[in-house]
Amino acid sequence: MTSENELFRAVDALLEQVAQNDLPPPAERRRLREAAGLSQAQIAAALDARREAVGNWELGKTEPRPPKRAAYARLLEGLAARCPAPHAKAPVAPAPEAFTSSSAVPPAPAAAKPSSSPHPGATTVTTKPVPAPAVSDERFANRPLGVLDGEGSLFCVGGLVLDCPAKTVPALADWTLSEAQLGTPRLHPSGKDADPLIVLTAAAAERLGLPLELEDRRGLRLPEDHKVVKQLGRAKWQLTRRGFGPWARIYRPAESGRRQCVQLAVLPWGALDTRSWGSTGQLEPADIAHVLGAYAARVITPRGSTAVCGLEVMTALRPPTRAVNDEASGNWVSGPMPGSLTEAVDPAPVEAPDEHPAAAPLYPRGHQRTPAEVLDEEAYEWIRDPKLLTDAECERAFAVGIDVNTAFLAAANRLVVGLSGPVHVKAPSFDRKTPGSWLVDLSNIELDPRLPNPFTPHGTRPEGPAWYATPTVAYAQELIDTYRLSAQIRPLEAWIRTEASPYLDPWYKRLSEAYKATMADLGVTSDLSEEEFLAAMARHKATDPALAAVSSAIKSTVKGGIGKLRERPKSIRHKFGERWPALERPTWRPDIRAAVISTARANMHRKVLKTALATQHAPAPSGNLVLGQDALIPIALLSDCAVYLSDGPSPLDVLPHTADGKPAAGSFRLGVSPGMVKHEGTQELLWAVQMLDEGHNPARHIKGTDAALDGE
């Protein structure tokens, strides 16, 4: 007799077959998605598909195949019921227009009113819709945040404007938690919901009794005797240890398991750093809400600098703990989350900065540690000796810079990092699968002197044994094996981690999708030809300045998040050799930062080498890496930027291609995805040569500005 489960499977198979032709036309698929306020990335995640695949389904280039086709048909059927075509009779009145093309917003808890006239000193921009998730939690009906002006208008995501009666900071916190319905659901089932964010314009700050400028320019916080701080204390509100600064967190102890916390961002105090957010802080309140709302939908609700957000995304996607059932008591208790950083661990002495208590007692104050005493994995800062320029290179007309898209993000993809504390080992055998730091002599690996050395940040040859992260030593072994070099990897000692995981994979996936989706909204997609890509990149910032600011913030989130893994002490009261607050975070992990940076540097050198090999006419003889005189070799590297001399001003005049016009295997490739490259800038040959002669790095100034000042 046929079982019930077998009957259900047969029915499911039949329904799937019926769904084969139950898809609306491609244009309607896109309309339904946009009408519901969903992004291609969200649908791809739900269907376990690639975002590019969903885009192709909406363009009619490809069709989904079982079992995804039936699930996609079911989704579209549900969306069609909720979002009928414009000519159809709508069952309910249209909702307010959202910053996502017509995403439904539930009724506001307070009376909404139209946007007021432009605010003095604010910039107005024209923006286009940005996909955002549909509201699925009534607690957060008005999305993640609001921007408050001096008249009590709170500008929320989607064009909604709420009346905020609060005239003091404590009253604002009370109103936000009781009536505003702001916040964001957690990114992981074991994580925490994002607290509501209120952004204060200069006029709003004055209305609430805050000064327009902080007197404490070093600590960046209000003094404890300020009237606003006293008001918070009398109302039983508390501040975190960083006090009331540009990003102030106001909270009370949780009640019935529900957090009571509000995040404030004070714009006149520099909450939105121009290096990360451009001129966002100078926009109209509605436009600020548009920019920050897009970032919140794709990354996380801002709760500090982009560096802080980068670290917060890691924790939100990989919480340190989860609920587990205690067999003894039968109660649910907090337990460690597998694959996450669950507790703070101290680094190995070689991984610790000078002032860390693990390193400070080992050396006199002011001692400059040698490569054999400290792990020095940093990004490239290298220029070629001008004497090593060839005659052919000196006859070229231009210096062309190319820049790797989100290089640190690409390096984090599938990178296995240590979770546990370091274990010291003497004379170990190197294992590329074991995260750690290795003391090994790589100075005997011979490379062409025109190439940057991959084992040091300054690109010069190491002078003896030095400490390296696992990815650097693994790349050294790769060079030896691939090119049959006469060298051996023999570590003298190591600090290894026995527990490991690809901890950064969810972080990579979310930020990668955020970056690609934002660039796609700016007209830069993965299906463009190289010529189309360069043209799209040349105009993308002017296409939508607000979205361009989101793109910039996402890139800063990547770099800042990696940098935060090794945050140094900030307090002027810190004493050398004492602990500082950041050390108590599970995410204070200088070894993980070193692993990401060493991977990015190895990736950069691998592309440089493959590009050089693809451009020389005669292959290098086995057993060495001396390249031909015609090999294309950069004259400078700065982190993720490489500068080449070229006959023409475009990257297409530099980068090698095969006979059929495809990029040479393993070389730099133009494109929008993390790890691919874009045009950084072009200058004349004489400018570049003069920079080299003066000891300056052309990669730093190839755009015509200082890359560091631009946040690059």
PDB file of C-alpha atoms in Angstrom, residues 2 7 18 137 258 268 275 302 308 331 360 374 397 461 531 646 656:
ATOM      1  CA  THR A   2       1.320   3.443  -0.927  1.00  0.00           C
ATOM      2  CA  LEU A   7       1.642  10.216  -2.123  1.00  0.00           C
ATOM      3  CA  VAL A  18       2.303  21.954 -13.844  1.00  0.00           C
ATOM      4  CA  ASP A 137       7.937  42.557  11.220  1.00  0.00           C
ATOM      5  CA  ARG A 258      13.406  42.908  24.821  1.00  0.00           C
ATOM      6  CA  PRO A 268      27.304  68.339  13.058  1.00  0.00           C
ATOM      7  CA  ARG A 275      36.043  59.863   3.319  1.00  0.00           C
ATOM      8  CA  PRO A 302      24.767  52.125  10.718  1.00  0.00           C
ATOM      9  CA  VAL A 308      32.577  49.749  13.298  1.00  0.00           C
ATOM     10  CA  ASN A 331      16.409  24.725  30.288  1.00  0.00           C
ATOM     11  CA  ALA A 360      55.412  44.822  25.931  1.00  0.00           C
ATOM     12  CA  VAL A 374      57.022  40.500  14.891  1.00  0.00           C
ATOM     13  CA  ALA A 397      53.709  57.785 -23.318  1.00  0.00           C
ATOM     14  CA  ARG A 461      63.683  40.887  -0.655  1.00  0.00           C
ATOM     15  CA  GLU A 531      34.645  48.953 -23.265  1.00  0.00           C
ATOM     16  CA  SER A 646      51.638  52.129 -21.595  1.00  0.00           C
ATOM     17  CA  PRO A 656      47.028  41.367 -22.100  1.00  0.00           C
TER      18      PRO A 656
END
